[in-house]
Coordinates of C-alpha atoms and ligand atoms in Angstrom, one line a residue:
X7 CA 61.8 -69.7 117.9
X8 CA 60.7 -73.3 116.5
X9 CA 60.7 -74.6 120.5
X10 CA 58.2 -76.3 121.4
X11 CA 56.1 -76.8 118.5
X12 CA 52.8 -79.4 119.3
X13 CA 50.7 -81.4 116.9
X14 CA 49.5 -84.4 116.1
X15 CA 46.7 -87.0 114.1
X16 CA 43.3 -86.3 112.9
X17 CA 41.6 -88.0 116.0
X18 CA 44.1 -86.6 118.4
X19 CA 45.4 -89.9 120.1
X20 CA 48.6 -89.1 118.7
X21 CA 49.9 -86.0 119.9
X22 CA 53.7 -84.4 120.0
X23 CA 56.2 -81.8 120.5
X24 CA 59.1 -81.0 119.5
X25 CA 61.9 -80.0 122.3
X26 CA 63.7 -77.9 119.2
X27 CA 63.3 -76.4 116.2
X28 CA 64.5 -78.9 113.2
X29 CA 67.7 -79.4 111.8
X30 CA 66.0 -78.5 108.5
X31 CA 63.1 -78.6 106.7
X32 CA 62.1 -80.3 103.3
X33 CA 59.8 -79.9 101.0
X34 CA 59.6 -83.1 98.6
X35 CA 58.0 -83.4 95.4
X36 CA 58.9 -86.4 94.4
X37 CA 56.4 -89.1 93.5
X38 CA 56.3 -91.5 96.2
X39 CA 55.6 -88.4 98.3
X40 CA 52.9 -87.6 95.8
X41 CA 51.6 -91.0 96.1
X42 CA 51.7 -91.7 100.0
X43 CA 50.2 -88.1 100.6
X44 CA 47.4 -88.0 97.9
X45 CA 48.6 -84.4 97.4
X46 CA 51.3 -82.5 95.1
X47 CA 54.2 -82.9 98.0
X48 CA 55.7 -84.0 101.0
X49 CA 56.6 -81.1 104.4
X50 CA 59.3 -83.1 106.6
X51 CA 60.5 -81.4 109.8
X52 CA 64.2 -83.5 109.7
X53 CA 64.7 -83.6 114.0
X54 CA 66.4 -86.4 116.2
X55 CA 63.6 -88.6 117.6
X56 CA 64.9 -88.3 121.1
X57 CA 63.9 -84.3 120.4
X58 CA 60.5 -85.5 120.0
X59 CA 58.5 -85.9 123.1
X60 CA 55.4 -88.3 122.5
X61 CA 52.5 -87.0 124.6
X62 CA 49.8 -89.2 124.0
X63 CA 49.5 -92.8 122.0
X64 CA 51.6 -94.5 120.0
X65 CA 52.6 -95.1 116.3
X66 CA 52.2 -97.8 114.2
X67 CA 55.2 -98.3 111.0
X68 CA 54.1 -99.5 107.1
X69 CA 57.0 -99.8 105.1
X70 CA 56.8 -98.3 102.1
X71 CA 58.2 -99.1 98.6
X72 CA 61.6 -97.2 97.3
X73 CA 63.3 -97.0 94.2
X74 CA 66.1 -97.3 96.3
X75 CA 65.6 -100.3 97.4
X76 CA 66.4 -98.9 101.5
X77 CA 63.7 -98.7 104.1
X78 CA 61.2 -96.5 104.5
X79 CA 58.8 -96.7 107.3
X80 CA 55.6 -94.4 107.6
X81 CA 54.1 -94.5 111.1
X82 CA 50.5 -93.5 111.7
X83 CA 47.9 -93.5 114.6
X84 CA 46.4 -96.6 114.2
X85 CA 43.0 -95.1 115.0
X86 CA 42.9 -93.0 112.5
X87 CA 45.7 -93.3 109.9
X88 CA 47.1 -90.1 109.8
X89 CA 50.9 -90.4 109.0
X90 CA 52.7 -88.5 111.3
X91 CA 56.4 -89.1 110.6
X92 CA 58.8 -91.2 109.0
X93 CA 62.0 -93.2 109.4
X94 CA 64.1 -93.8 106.4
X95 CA 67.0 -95.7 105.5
X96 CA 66.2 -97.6 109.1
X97 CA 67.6 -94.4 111.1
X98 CA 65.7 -94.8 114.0
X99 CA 67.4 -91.4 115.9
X100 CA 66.2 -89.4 112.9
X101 CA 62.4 -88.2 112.4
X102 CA 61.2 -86.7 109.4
X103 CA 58.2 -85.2 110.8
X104 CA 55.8 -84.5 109.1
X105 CA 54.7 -80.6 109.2
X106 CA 51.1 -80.5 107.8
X107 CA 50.4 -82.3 111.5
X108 CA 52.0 -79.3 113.5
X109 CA 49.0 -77.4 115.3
X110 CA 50.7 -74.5 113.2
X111 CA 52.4 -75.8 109.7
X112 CA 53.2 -71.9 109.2
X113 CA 55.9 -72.1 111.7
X114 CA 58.0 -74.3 109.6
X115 CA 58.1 -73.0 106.1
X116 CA 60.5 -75.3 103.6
X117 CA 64.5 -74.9 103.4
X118 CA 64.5 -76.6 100.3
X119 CA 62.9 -77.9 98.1
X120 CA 63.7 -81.0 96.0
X121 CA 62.9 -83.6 93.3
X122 CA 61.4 -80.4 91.4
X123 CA 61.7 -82.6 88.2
X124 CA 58.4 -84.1 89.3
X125 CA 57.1 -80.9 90.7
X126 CA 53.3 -80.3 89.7
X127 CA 53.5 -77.8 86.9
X128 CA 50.9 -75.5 88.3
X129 CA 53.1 -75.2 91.9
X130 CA 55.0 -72.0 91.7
X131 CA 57.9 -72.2 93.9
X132 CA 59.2 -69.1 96.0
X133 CA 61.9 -67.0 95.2
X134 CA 64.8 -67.2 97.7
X135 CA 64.0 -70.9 98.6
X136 CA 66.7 -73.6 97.4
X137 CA 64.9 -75.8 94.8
X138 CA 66.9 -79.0 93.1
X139 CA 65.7 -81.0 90.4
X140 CA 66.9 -84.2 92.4
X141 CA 68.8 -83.9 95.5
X142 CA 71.3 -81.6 97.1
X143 CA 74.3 -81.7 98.9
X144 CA 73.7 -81.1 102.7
X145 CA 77.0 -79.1 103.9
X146 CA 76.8 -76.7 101.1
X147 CA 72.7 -75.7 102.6
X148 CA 72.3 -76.7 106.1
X149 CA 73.7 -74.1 109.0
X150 CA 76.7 -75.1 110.8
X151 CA 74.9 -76.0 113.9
X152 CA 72.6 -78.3 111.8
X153 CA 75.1 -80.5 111.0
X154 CA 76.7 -80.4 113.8
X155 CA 73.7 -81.9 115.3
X156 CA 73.6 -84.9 112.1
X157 CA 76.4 -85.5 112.6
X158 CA 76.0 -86.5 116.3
X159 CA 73.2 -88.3 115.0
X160 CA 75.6 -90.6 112.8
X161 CA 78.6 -90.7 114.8
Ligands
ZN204 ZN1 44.5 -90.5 115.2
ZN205 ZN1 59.8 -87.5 98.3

């Protein structure tokens, strides 16, 4: 299905793909999302980063403010800035990839959606999709084999 999904920056030094589909897919509409994208959310592939084959260049991490207070680290080309994933909480085995820089965003439509308390008011959200006003609890959403797969991350 999700196999082998490519993409990468604007200027194409980076370029990826990832070995398997995600564990799941976010769509955040909080507002540091809305801040570090420019745009009304956030698309993030969640995948272990050993899933993610690097093809070509290399990343460079900021680290971004958080109301929490934990890490977050954006990493772009350093050519041409385009943010292509992010580490938070310093996880480094889990990617939140980000899907707008898939060669084909369609193949990974959002699981769920969340922080829909700061959702722009003229995004209309799909029926059948989860949508929270905050955050959700992952092992009443995610498919077995999902977690399965976190929890090997965190083990
Ligand atoms: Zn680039
Ligand atoms: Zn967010």
């Amino acid at each position: 299905m999700a196999d082998g999904l490519e993409g990468g920056c604007a200027c194409g030094a980076v370029r990826y793909r990832l070995r398997t589909g995600p564990m799941f897919v976010h769509c955040c509409h909080c507002r540091d999302c809305q801040r570090q994208t420019g745009s009304a959310f956030v698309l993030n592939a969640l995948i272990e980063t050993d899933r993610v084959d690097v093809l070509s260049g290399e990343t460079v991490a900021n680290a971004m403010p958080t109301d929490s207070g934990r890490p977050h680290a954006v990493h772009r080309c350093p050519a041409c800035g385009t943010a292509v994933w992010s580490h938070y909480g310093g996880v480094a085995a889990l990617r939140f990839v980000r899907v707008g820089t898939l060669d084909d965003p369609s193949a990974l439509p959002p699981d769920v959606h969340i922080f829909v308390r700061s959702k722009l008011p003229w995004v209309t959200l799909p029926d059948g999709v989860p949508a929270f006003e905050v955050y959700y609890d992952s092992k009443t959403l995610w498919p077995a084999a999902s977690l399965e797969r976190r929890r090997a991350i965190f083990r």
